[in-house]
Amino acid sequence: MAQQRKVRVRFAPSPTGPLHIGGVRTALFNYLFARQNGGEMILRIEDTDSQRFVPGAEDYINEALAWLGIKFDEGVREGGPNGPYRQSERRDIYAKYVSQLLDAEKAYIAFDTPAELEAARAATPNFQYDATTCMSMRNSLSMSAEQVKELLDAGTPYVVRFKVEPGRMVNVNDLIRGTVTINSSVLDDKVLYKSADNLPTYHLANIVDDHLMDISHVIRGEEWLPSAPLHVLLYEAFGWNDTAPEFVHLPLLLKPDGKGKLSKRDGDRLGFPVFPLEWHDPASGAVSAGYRESGYLPEAVVNFLALLGWNPGDDKEIMDMNELIARFSFDHCSKSGAKFDFEKGKWFNHKYLQEKSDAELAKLFKPILEANGIDTAAFSDNYIEKAVGMVKGRINFVSDLWTNAAFFFRDPETYDPKAVKKRWSEEMPRIMAELTEQLRALKSWKSADAEADILAWIADKGYHLGNVMNAFRLCVVGECKGPHMFDITELMGAEKTISRIEKGIREIKLPEA
């Protein structure tokens, strides 16, 4: 029985800007598959397009994937036996394989200038550089060996094109889509190498690197499916059929509304990030939002992305990385695109925040308190944790803690005008003054004890319960919403509670008639 091939996958982004959330999902699916099968994952940087290289993009990619807990066994930072892991540093390796294709007459040299190519496209609708048109162009198939040598000796720029044999049925076996068959006549003779920068294009570099790095599965986005037949032909041209990887083309991430692929414009339009980390464009200085800086937890982002185009086979939604690894299977991947439901992303973040202890959230909240001018040293850890515990059920992001819990840390500066209009009457200052006397007389500030005594007093006086309690809350909180009132006062204590009521009596003005 033949030994089963070790699972080895690669994530191979281009450093042309920030990593799109769709690319993050591709990296995640590679990681889940590799780990489930006891395999290995490589990070390879595809920087052969020197014109589109963006400084800082590679560091961004590494930082983003590390934040999400996607770890690599080999790569630009980890090193490994198959380096270098930047394609720009592998020129000599690729040159050898370009020569191999040329010597076997599986590829040819083309000298067409951009202007000549443009003229050909203008003259022929849907022009394709292939077996039917190549003899009318300037290349080593249409020219004599002497002419080719003369141009090469003169240093004339050239490209190397793959020679596609027309009329062949090419089968691409995909673990999600099954067998996809295409006629080779629809393929053009792709450029594999450019003399201008002595670098290969994506098509050659990936085939060579995947072979040399013994990649068993190529897991990538659906947008790369059209290139798969060409890659099958390249494996065949090199005689590597027996070691060719299996293909997996993941469904696209689609716009939340309308049709088409998710884009940055959708995020800008609807107010959600499409990048894992905040991105500062080095050319324009523009800043794009990131999930990390927007307050998302990495484990929530991972869980959210895993369920875009995949399901575990049941209705379970909350799964940490270990469970996702255990349950992941391409059998449950969708062939159709997955709508990017950013509201569901918020829901996942809310769920993961609720799983965090009050102490963990308090630690995350402290920098936000300090950014808002609060001296956290003036409050005990226990106080901050209890305040967080009272409001965390209302939050989607850690930043929401400030919106919901600021009143625990500073007196109200304003009072909700709608609540004032509804709950503050001419007699309310007098009633609030009476309330302060009742609070001073309390034997216990425990929530249940204080509530029983104050509610009994309100009933004895015949006051309107809703008006008194909402006016009480308005003085202490600044608005008529928040956690249970007597849980608030138990935490704040007598001095702060009474001080705020007295401030409310002084500062809340009756609304004008």
Short mmCIF file of C-alpha atoms in Angstrom, two decimals:
data_model
loop_
_atom_site.label_atom_id
_atom_site.label_comp_id
_atom_site.label_asym_id
_atom_site.label_seq_id
_atom_site.Cartn_x
_atom_site.Cartn_y
_atom_site.Cartn_z
CA MET A 1 0.00 0.00 0.00
CA ALA A 2 1.41 3.39 -1.01
CA GLN A 3 2.29 5.70 1.84
CA GLN A 4 -0.13 8.62 2.18
CA ARG A 5 1.41 11.95 1.27
CA LYS A 6 2.06 14.35 4.15
CA VAL A 7 -0.25 17.34 4.09
CA ARG A 8 1.68 20.53 3.33
CA VAL A 9 -0.13 23.74 2.43
CA ARG A 10 0.99 27.27 1.75
CA PHE A 11 -0.46 30.73 2.06
CA ALA A 12 1.18 32.94 -0.56
CA PRO A 13 0.03 36.59 -0.42
CA SER A 14 1.49 39.44 -2.45
CA PRO A 15 2.89 42.44 -0.53
CA THR A 16 0.90 44.92 -2.61
CA GLY A 17 -1.07 46.44 0.27
CA PRO A 18 -3.07 45.37 3.32
CA LEU A 19 -4.29 41.80 3.59
CA HIS A 20 -7.98 41.65 2.62
CA ILE A 21 -10.33 39.77 4.95
CA GLY A 22 -10.95 37.30 2.10
CA GLY A 23 -7.24 36.50 2.10
CA VAL A 24 -7.40 36.03 5.85
CA ARG A 25 -10.16 33.45 5.39
CA THR A 26 -8.01 31.62 2.80
CA ALA A 27 -5.12 31.53 5.28
CA LEU A 28 -7.47 30.28 8.00
CA PHE A 29 -8.86 27.43 5.88
CA ASN A 30 -5.31 26.39 4.96
CA TYR A 31 -4.41 26.41 8.66
CA LEU A 32 -7.47 24.43 9.77
CA PHE A 33 -6.92 21.78 7.10
CA ALA A 34 -3.20 21.45 7.82
CA ARG A 35 -3.60 21.18 11.57
CA GLN A 36 -6.48 18.72 11.36
CA ASN A 37 -4.35 16.43 9.23
CA GLY A 38 -1.17 16.78 11.28
CA GLY A 39 0.36 18.69 8.39
CA GLU A 40 2.50 21.76 7.91
CA MET A 41 1.80 25.28 6.70
CA ILE A 42 4.18 27.62 4.88
CA LEU A 43 4.03 31.40 4.47
CA ARG A 44 5.48 32.37 1.11
CA ILE A 45 5.63 35.96 -0.11
CA GLU A 46 4.78 36.41 -3.79
CA ASP A 47 6.68 39.61 -4.59
CA THR A 48 7.52 38.97 -8.23
CA ASP A 49 5.44 41.97 -9.35
CA SER A 50 8.03 44.61 -8.47
CA GLN A 51 5.86 47.42 -9.87
CA ARG A 52 3.12 46.81 -7.28
CA PHE A 53 5.31 46.22 -4.21
CA VAL A 54 4.22 48.33 -1.19
CA PRO A 55 6.66 48.97 1.69
CA GLY A 56 5.38 47.63 5.00
CA ALA A 57 2.90 45.20 3.46
CA GLU A 58 4.90 42.08 4.31
CA ASP A 59 5.24 43.09 7.97
CA TYR A 60 1.52 43.83 8.01
CA ILE A 61 0.72 40.34 6.71
CA ASN A 62 2.87 38.68 9.36
CA GLU A 63 1.45 40.79 12.18
CA ALA A 64 -2.17 40.26 11.10
CA LEU A 65 -1.88 36.48 10.90
CA ALA A 66 -0.02 36.31 14.22
CA TRP A 67 -2.78 38.38 15.86
CA LEU A 68 -5.36 35.87 14.63
CA GLY A 69 -3.40 32.87 15.92
CA ILE A 70 -2.60 31.48 12.45
CA LYS A 71 0.84 29.97 12.89
CA PHE A 72 3.36 28.78 10.31
CA ASP A 73 5.88 25.97 10.32
CA GLU A 74 8.04 27.57 7.62
CA GLY A 75 8.15 31.06 6.22
CA VAL A 76 9.83 34.41 5.87
CA ARG A 77 10.07 34.81 9.65
CA GLU A 78 10.19 31.18 10.74
CA GLY A 79 12.81 30.10 8.19
CA GLY A 80 12.97 26.46 7.15
CA PRO A 81 14.65 24.02 4.79
CA ASN A 82 12.89 25.27 1.65
CA GLY A 83 13.89 28.93 1.71
CA PRO A 84 14.23 31.56 0.66
CA TYR A 85 10.51 32.21 1.12
CA ARG A 86 10.34 35.46 -0.82
CA GLN A 87 10.00 34.80 -4.52
CA SER A 88 12.16 37.82 -5.38
CA GLU A 89 15.07 36.00 -3.70
CA ARG A 90 14.62 32.87 -5.81
CA ARG A 91 15.61 34.28 -9.24
CA ASP A 92 18.33 31.71 -9.89
CA ILE A 93 15.96 28.86 -9.08
CA TYR A 94 13.33 30.05 -11.55
CA ALA A 95 15.87 30.73 -14.31
CA LYS A 96 16.79 27.04 -14.31
CA TYR A 97 13.19 26.00 -14.92
CA VAL A 98 12.61 28.65 -17.59
CA SER A 99 15.57 27.19 -19.48
CA GLN A 100 14.17 23.70 -19.02
CA LEU A 101 10.88 24.67 -20.67
CA LEU A 102 12.66 26.47 -23.52
CA ASP A 103 14.99 23.53 -24.17
CA ALA A 104 12.01 21.16 -24.28
CA GLU A 105 10.20 23.54 -26.66
CA LYS A 106 7.37 23.86 -24.14
CA ALA A 107 7.86 27.62 -24.09
CA TYR A 108 9.16 30.32 -26.42
CA ILE A 109 10.64 33.82 -26.33
CA ALA A 110 8.52 36.79 -27.42
CA PHE A 111 9.82 40.29 -28.20
CA ASP A 112 6.51 42.09 -28.80
CA THR A 113 6.49 45.63 -27.44
CA PRO A 114 3.52 46.99 -25.45
CA ALA A 115 2.61 49.09 -28.50
CA GLU A 116 2.63 46.04 -30.79
CA LEU A 117 0.46 44.09 -28.39
CA GLU A 118 -1.96 46.98 -28.13
CA ALA A 119 -2.16 47.20 -31.92
CA ALA A 120 -2.92 43.49 -32.16
CA ARG A 121 -5.73 43.84 -29.62
CA ALA A 122 -7.15 46.81 -31.52
CA ALA A 123 -7.03 44.96 -34.83
CA THR A 124 -8.54 41.70 -33.60
CA PRO A 125 -11.59 41.61 -31.30
CA ASN A 126 -10.96 39.41 -28.25
CA PHE A 127 -7.35 38.97 -29.31
CA GLN A 128 -5.57 36.11 -27.58
CA TYR A 129 -1.86 35.35 -27.87
CA ASP A 130 -2.01 31.65 -28.71
CA ALA A 131 -1.36 29.01 -31.39
CA THR A 132 -3.63 30.79 -33.87
CA THR A 133 -2.04 34.23 -33.55
CA CYS A 134 1.54 33.66 -32.40
CA MET A 135 2.96 33.29 -35.93
CA SER A 136 1.87 36.84 -36.74
CA MET A 137 3.74 38.22 -33.71
CA ARG A 138 7.45 38.74 -32.98
CA ASN A 139 8.65 35.62 -31.20
CA SER A 140 11.01 32.68 -31.54
CA LEU A 141 8.31 30.62 -33.26
CA SER A 142 7.81 33.14 -36.08
CA MET A 143 11.46 34.27 -36.40
CA SER A 144 14.69 32.53 -37.43
CA ALA A 145 17.20 31.43 -34.82
CA GLU A 146 19.60 34.10 -36.15
CA GLN A 147 17.05 36.87 -35.67
CA VAL A 148 16.32 35.71 -32.14
CA LYS A 149 20.02 35.57 -31.26
CA GLU A 150 20.59 39.02 -32.69
CA LEU A 151 17.82 40.50 -30.55
CA LEU A 152 19.02 38.72 -27.44
CA ASP A 153 22.63 39.84 -28.03
CA ALA A 154 21.36 43.40 -28.39
CA GLY A 155 19.67 43.20 -24.98
CA THR A 156 16.16 43.55 -26.41
CA PRO A 157 13.55 43.11 -23.65
CA TYR A 158 11.59 39.89 -23.94
CA VAL A 159 9.19 37.59 -22.17
CA VAL A 160 8.94 33.82 -22.12
CA ARG A 161 5.50 32.46 -22.99
CA PHE A 162 4.14 28.99 -22.27
CA LYS A 163 3.27 27.09 -25.44
CA VAL A 164 -0.30 25.83 -24.99
CA GLU A 165 -1.27 22.97 -27.27
CA PRO A 166 -4.79 23.78 -28.56
CA GLY A 167 -7.75 21.42 -28.64
CA ARG A 168 -6.96 19.43 -25.51
CA MET A 169 -9.47 18.73 -22.74
CA VAL A 170 -7.80 19.64 -19.45
CA ASN A 171 -9.20 18.21 -16.21
CA VAL A 172 -8.86 20.07 -12.93
CA ASN A 173 -9.77 17.94 -9.92
CA ASP A 174 -11.07 20.16 -7.14
CA LEU A 175 -11.98 18.91 -3.64
CA ILE A 176 -14.98 21.26 -3.47
CA ARG A 177 -16.13 21.45 -7.09
CA GLY A 178 -15.26 17.99 -8.35
CA THR A 179 -13.74 17.67 -11.82
CA VAL A 180 -13.71 20.87 -13.89
CA THR A 181 -12.94 20.31 -17.58
CA ILE A 182 -11.81 23.03 -19.96
CA ASN A 183 -10.67 23.07 -23.60
CA SER A 184 -7.08 24.29 -23.82
CA SER A 185 -8.00 26.40 -26.86
CA VAL A 186 -9.53 29.02 -24.56
CA LEU A 187 -6.18 29.48 -22.82
CA ASP A 188 -3.66 32.01 -24.05
CA ASP A 189 0.09 31.47 -24.07
CA LYS A 190 0.69 33.03 -20.66
CA VAL A 191 3.82 34.99 -19.87
CA LEU A 192 5.97 32.97 -17.49
CA TYR A 193 9.06 35.16 -17.26
CA LYS A 194 10.05 38.79 -17.95
CA SER A 195 13.60 39.82 -18.76
CA ALA A 196 12.93 43.38 -17.57
CA ASP A 197 13.27 42.37 -13.92
CA ASN A 198 14.56 38.81 -14.30
CA LEU A 199 11.54 37.53 -12.43
CA PRO A 200 8.88 34.95 -13.25
CA THR A 201 5.18 35.69 -13.22
CA TYR A 202 2.77 34.16 -10.73
CA HIS A 203 2.09 31.15 -12.95
CA LEU A 204 5.64 29.83 -13.18
CA ALA A 205 6.81 30.85 -9.70
CA ASN A 206 3.91 29.12 -7.97
CA ILE A 207 4.29 25.89 -9.90
CA VAL A 208 8.02 25.69 -9.25
CA ASP A 209 7.73 26.66 -5.57
CA ASP A 210 4.81 24.33 -4.88
CA HIS A 211 6.81 21.48 -6.42
CA LEU A 212 10.07 22.23 -4.62
CA MET A 213 8.31 22.81 -1.30
CA ASP A 214 6.32 19.58 -1.74
CA ILE A 215 2.93 21.28 -1.40
CA SER A 216 0.21 18.63 -1.25
CA HIS A 217 -2.85 20.91 -1.47
CA VAL A 218 -3.27 24.33 -3.06
CA ILE A 219 -6.12 26.03 -1.18
CA ARG A 220 -6.95 29.42 -2.62
CA GLY A 221 -9.83 31.69 -3.61
CA GLU A 222 -12.29 30.93 -6.38
CA GLU A 223 -10.88 33.81 -8.43
CA TRP A 224 -7.82 31.64 -9.15
CA LEU A 225 -9.87 28.79 -10.64
CA PRO A 226 -9.39 30.02 -14.27
CA SER A 227 -5.62 29.66 -13.87
CA ALA A 228 -5.84 26.05 -12.65
CA PRO A 229 -5.94 24.41 -16.15
CA LEU A 230 -2.75 26.26 -17.10
CA HIS A 231 -1.10 25.04 -13.91
CA VAL A 232 -2.16 21.47 -14.68
CA LEU A 233 -0.49 21.82 -18.09
CA LEU A 234 2.66 23.25 -16.51
CA TYR A 235 2.94 20.32 -14.09
CA GLU A 236 2.64 18.04 -17.09
CA ALA A 237 5.25 20.01 -19.07
CA PHE A 238 7.75 19.56 -16.24
CA GLY A 239 6.87 15.88 -15.82
CA TRP A 240 5.58 16.45 -12.27
CA ASN A 241 2.14 14.87 -12.58
CA ASP A 242 2.81 12.37 -9.78
CA THR A 243 3.63 15.13 -7.28
CA ALA A 244 1.11 17.73 -8.40
CA PRO A 245 -0.98 19.09 -5.52
CA GLU A 246 -4.71 18.72 -5.15
CA PHE A 247 -6.71 21.89 -5.80
CA VAL A 248 -9.25 23.53 -3.51
CA HIS A 249 -10.92 26.73 -4.73
CA LEU A 250 -12.85 28.45 -1.95
CA PRO A 251 -16.11 30.33 -2.59
CA LEU A 252 -15.93 34.09 -2.89
CA LEU A 253 -16.85 36.48 -0.10
CA LEU A 254 -19.73 38.52 -1.48
CA LYS A 255 -21.07 41.99 -0.75
CA PRO A 256 -23.51 42.22 2.19
CA ASP A 257 -26.01 43.71 -0.24
CA GLY A 258 -26.30 43.54 -4.01
CA LYS A 259 -24.11 41.37 -6.19
CA GLY A 260 -20.39 40.93 -6.58
CA LYS A 261 -17.22 40.38 -4.59
CA LEU A 262 -16.69 42.08 -1.23
CA SER A 263 -14.57 45.22 -1.61
CA LYS A 264 -13.11 47.94 0.56
CA ARG A 265 -15.74 50.30 -0.83
CA ASP A 266 -18.44 48.09 0.69
CA GLY A 267 -16.81 48.45 4.10
CA ASP A 268 -16.47 52.22 3.71
CA ARG A 269 -20.08 52.49 2.56
CA LEU A 270 -21.60 50.32 5.29
CA GLY A 271 -19.18 51.08 8.11
CA PHE A 272 -17.21 47.90 8.75
CA PRO A 273 -13.53 46.94 8.28
CA VAL A 274 -12.34 44.74 5.43
CA PHE A 275 -8.77 44.48 6.76
CA PRO A 276 -7.65 42.57 9.88
CA LEU A 277 -5.49 45.45 11.16
CA GLU A 278 -5.62 49.18 10.60
CA TRP A 279 -3.68 50.12 7.45
CA HIS A 280 -1.78 53.37 6.89
CA ASP A 281 -1.19 53.80 3.18
CA PRO A 282 2.46 54.85 2.76
CA ALA A 283 1.74 56.69 -0.49
CA SER A 284 -1.45 58.62 0.27
CA GLY A 285 -1.40 58.63 4.07
CA ALA A 286 -5.00 57.36 4.07
CA VAL A 287 -5.99 55.22 7.06
CA SER A 288 -8.25 52.19 6.64
CA ALA A 289 -10.03 50.60 9.60
CA GLY A 290 -8.96 47.23 10.96
CA TYR A 291 -10.80 44.60 12.97
CA ARG A 292 -8.24 44.74 15.78
CA GLU A 293 -8.42 48.50 16.22
CA SER A 294 -12.22 48.44 15.86
CA GLY A 295 -12.42 46.33 19.00
CA TYR A 296 -12.88 42.82 17.63
CA LEU A 297 -11.35 39.91 19.50
CA PRO A 298 -9.16 37.70 17.29
CA GLU A 299 -11.01 34.55 18.33
CA ALA A 300 -14.32 36.13 17.30
CA VAL A 301 -12.95 37.10 13.88
CA VAL A 302 -11.62 33.56 13.35
CA ASN A 303 -14.97 31.98 14.31
CA PHE A 304 -16.89 34.43 12.10
CA LEU A 305 -14.67 33.85 9.05
CA ALA A 306 -14.66 30.07 9.44
CA LEU A 307 -18.43 29.99 8.93
CA LEU A 308 -18.32 32.00 5.71
CA GLY A 309 -18.50 29.27 3.07
CA TRP A 310 -18.18 26.38 5.53
CA ASN A 311 -20.40 24.80 8.17
CA PRO A 312 -19.74 22.02 10.69
CA GLY A 313 -22.73 19.97 9.56
CA ASP A 314 -24.99 21.10 12.41
CA ASP A 315 -26.29 24.36 13.88
CA LYS A 316 -23.38 25.01 16.22
CA GLU A 317 -21.83 28.43 15.71
CA ILE A 318 -19.52 29.22 18.64
CA MET A 319 -16.30 27.25 18.17
CA ASP A 320 -12.78 28.10 19.23
CA MET A 321 -9.75 27.38 17.08
CA ASN A 322 -9.23 23.89 18.49
CA GLU A 323 -12.82 22.86 17.78
CA LEU A 324 -12.69 24.38 14.31
CA ILE A 325 -9.58 22.33 13.59
CA ALA A 326 -11.25 19.17 14.86
CA ARG A 327 -14.42 19.66 12.81
CA PHE A 328 -13.17 21.27 9.59
CA SER A 329 -13.81 19.45 6.32
CA PHE A 330 -14.04 20.47 2.68
CA ASP A 331 -17.09 18.23 2.47
CA HIS A 332 -19.06 21.02 4.12
CA CYS A 333 -17.65 23.88 2.04
CA SER A 334 -20.08 25.67 -0.25
CA LYS A 335 -19.54 26.00 -3.99
CA SER A 336 -21.44 29.29 -4.07
CA GLY A 337 -20.26 32.60 -2.64
CA ALA A 338 -20.81 33.56 0.99
CA LYS A 339 -22.50 36.88 1.78
CA PHE A 340 -20.42 38.90 4.21
CA ASP A 341 -22.85 39.54 7.09
CA PHE A 342 -20.94 42.15 9.11
CA GLU A 343 -23.75 42.32 11.70
CA LYS A 344 -23.14 38.62 12.37
CA GLY A 345 -19.49 39.52 12.94
CA LYS A 346 -20.60 41.91 15.69
CA TRP A 347 -22.73 39.13 17.17
CA PHE A 348 -19.74 36.82 17.35
CA ASN A 349 -17.71 39.52 19.07
CA HIS A 350 -20.51 40.07 21.59
CA LYS A 351 -20.64 36.34 22.34
CA TYR A 352 -16.90 36.09 22.89
CA LEU A 353 -16.87 39.16 25.10
CA GLN A 354 -19.54 37.57 27.30
CA GLU A 355 -17.29 34.55 27.75
CA LYS A 356 -14.51 36.70 29.16
CA SER A 357 -14.31 37.14 32.92
CA ASP A 358 -14.98 40.53 34.47
CA ALA A 359 -11.30 40.69 35.39
CA GLU A 360 -10.22 40.12 31.77
CA LEU A 361 -12.59 42.79 30.49
CA ALA A 362 -11.54 45.22 33.20
CA LYS A 363 -7.93 44.83 32.08
CA LEU A 364 -8.97 45.65 28.49
CA PHE A 365 -11.12 48.56 29.75
CA LYS A 366 -8.42 50.34 31.75
CA PRO A 367 -6.62 51.85 28.74
CA ILE A 368 -9.98 53.18 27.50
CA LEU A 369 -10.69 54.74 30.89
CA GLU A 370 -7.28 56.40 30.90
CA ALA A 371 -7.76 57.64 27.34
CA ASN A 372 -10.93 59.36 28.58
CA GLY A 373 -9.10 61.12 31.40
CA ILE A 374 -9.95 58.72 34.23
CA ASP A 375 -7.28 58.05 36.84
CA THR A 376 -7.68 54.29 37.18
CA ALA A 377 -5.45 54.29 40.27
CA ALA A 378 -8.32 56.04 42.08
CA PHE A 379 -10.49 52.92 41.65
CA SER A 380 -9.83 49.43 42.96
CA ASP A 381 -9.62 46.51 40.56
CA ASN A 382 -12.69 45.10 42.31
CA TYR A 383 -14.66 48.31 41.60
CA ILE A 384 -13.74 48.32 37.89
CA GLU A 385 -14.50 44.61 37.55
CA LYS A 386 -17.93 44.95 39.17
CA ALA A 387 -18.77 47.97 37.00
CA VAL A 388 -17.80 46.00 33.91
CA GLY A 389 -19.80 43.00 35.06
CA MET A 390 -22.98 45.08 35.29
CA VAL A 391 -22.86 46.37 31.73
CA LYS A 392 -21.02 43.74 29.69
CA GLY A 393 -24.25 42.11 28.54
CA ARG A 394 -24.97 45.28 26.54
CA ILE A 395 -21.68 45.52 24.62
CA ASN A 396 -20.46 44.35 21.23
CA PHE A 397 -16.98 45.85 21.64
CA VAL A 398 -14.72 46.69 24.55
CA SER A 399 -15.04 50.37 23.56
CA ASP A 400 -18.78 50.08 24.30
CA LEU A 401 -17.87 49.70 27.97
CA TRP A 402 -17.14 53.43 28.11
CA THR A 403 -20.51 54.31 26.60
CA ASN A 404 -22.30 52.07 29.10
CA ALA A 405 -20.17 52.44 32.22
CA ALA A 406 -18.66 55.94 32.14
CA PHE A 407 -21.03 57.10 34.91
CA PHE A 408 -19.34 54.74 37.37
CA PHE A 409 -16.17 56.79 37.04
CA ARG A 410 -17.28 60.42 36.71
CA ASP A 411 -20.28 62.52 37.64
CA PRO A 412 -22.80 63.30 34.94
CA GLU A 413 -21.86 66.44 33.02
CA THR A 414 -25.23 66.68 31.29
CA TYR A 415 -28.67 65.23 31.86
CA ASP A 416 -30.77 63.60 29.15
CA PRO A 417 -33.26 66.32 28.13
CA LYS A 418 -35.99 63.84 27.20
CA ALA A 419 -35.73 62.20 30.63
CA VAL A 420 -35.74 65.61 32.32
CA LYS A 421 -38.88 66.62 30.45
CA LYS A 422 -40.65 63.38 31.40
CA ARG A 423 -39.41 62.79 34.94
CA TRP A 424 -38.35 66.11 36.50
CA SER A 425 -41.18 68.20 37.95
CA GLU A 426 -41.42 71.17 40.32
CA GLU A 427 -41.67 68.96 43.38
CA MET A 428 -38.86 66.61 42.34
CA PRO A 429 -36.00 68.59 43.97
CA ARG A 430 -37.86 68.34 47.28
CA ILE A 431 -38.50 64.62 46.84
CA MET A 432 -34.85 64.03 45.93
CA ALA A 433 -33.76 65.92 49.05
CA GLU A 434 -36.01 63.62 51.08
CA LEU A 435 -34.48 60.65 49.30
CA THR A 436 -31.00 61.71 50.39
CA GLU A 437 -32.15 61.67 54.01
CA GLN A 438 -33.58 58.18 53.56
CA LEU A 439 -30.32 57.01 51.99
CA ARG A 440 -28.28 58.44 54.87
CA ALA A 441 -30.46 56.53 57.30
CA LEU A 442 -30.04 53.16 55.57
CA LYS A 443 -28.67 50.41 57.81
CA SER A 444 -27.37 48.46 54.79
CA TRP A 445 -26.25 49.54 51.32
CA LYS A 446 -26.56 46.01 49.99
CA SER A 447 -28.67 46.17 46.86
CA ALA A 448 -31.61 44.08 48.08
CA ASP A 449 -31.72 45.72 51.52
CA ALA A 450 -31.52 49.26 50.17
CA GLU A 451 -34.14 48.53 47.52
CA ALA A 452 -36.62 47.18 50.08
CA ASP A 453 -36.23 50.21 52.35
CA ILE A 454 -36.43 52.85 49.61
CA LEU A 455 -39.38 51.25 47.85
CA ALA A 456 -41.20 51.02 51.19
CA TRP A 457 -40.55 54.73 51.78
CA ILE A 458 -41.86 55.66 48.29
CA ALA A 459 -45.01 53.62 48.90
CA ASP A 460 -45.52 55.10 52.37
CA LYS A 461 -45.27 58.61 50.99
CA GLY A 462 -47.64 57.82 48.13
CA TYR A 463 -45.12 58.99 45.54
CA HIS A 464 -45.19 57.79 41.92
CA LEU A 465 -42.69 54.92 41.86
CA GLY A 466 -41.60 55.38 38.23
CA ASN A 467 -41.10 59.13 38.51
CA VAL A 468 -39.09 58.93 41.74
CA MET A 469 -36.87 56.04 40.66
CA ASN A 470 -36.20 57.55 37.25
CA ALA A 471 -35.38 60.93 38.76
CA PHE A 472 -33.05 59.10 41.17
CA ARG A 473 -31.38 57.38 38.21
CA LEU A 474 -31.21 60.64 36.25
CA CYS A 475 -29.25 62.29 39.08
CA VAL A 476 -26.83 59.42 39.54
CA VAL A 477 -26.37 58.24 35.93
CA GLY A 478 -27.35 61.25 33.82
CA GLU A 479 -29.97 59.31 31.85
CA CYS A 480 -32.79 56.87 32.52
CA LYS A 481 -31.08 53.66 31.50
CA GLY A 482 -28.42 51.31 32.81
CA PRO A 483 -28.06 48.39 35.23
CA HIS A 484 -30.29 47.80 38.25
CA MET A 485 -30.32 51.03 40.24
CA PHE A 486 -29.52 49.57 43.64
CA ASP A 487 -26.69 47.46 42.20
CA ILE A 488 -25.22 50.77 41.02
CA THR A 489 -25.60 52.47 44.40
CA GLU A 490 -24.18 49.47 46.28
CA LEU A 491 -21.01 49.71 44.20
CA MET A 492 -20.76 53.51 44.30
CA GLY A 493 -21.44 53.76 48.01
CA ALA A 494 -23.28 56.36 50.09
CA GLU A 495 -20.99 59.35 49.65
CA LYS A 496 -20.85 59.30 45.85
CA THR A 497 -24.55 58.44 45.45
CA ILE A 498 -25.78 61.21 47.74
CA SER A 499 -23.31 63.71 46.26
CA ARG A 500 -24.70 63.07 42.78
CA ILE A 501 -28.29 63.49 43.92
CA GLU A 502 -27.39 66.81 45.52
CA LYS A 503 -25.65 67.88 42.32
CA GLY A 504 -28.76 66.92 40.34
CA ILE A 505 -30.95 69.00 42.63
CA ARG A 506 -28.70 72.00 41.95
CA GLU A 507 -28.14 71.57 38.22
CA ILE A 508 -31.22 69.93 36.65
CA LYS A 509 -33.50 72.68 35.45
CA LEU A 510 -37.18 72.39 34.69
CA PRO A 511 -37.80 72.33 30.96
CA GLU A 512 -39.32 75.49 29.56
CA ALA A 513 -43.05 75.29 28.94
#
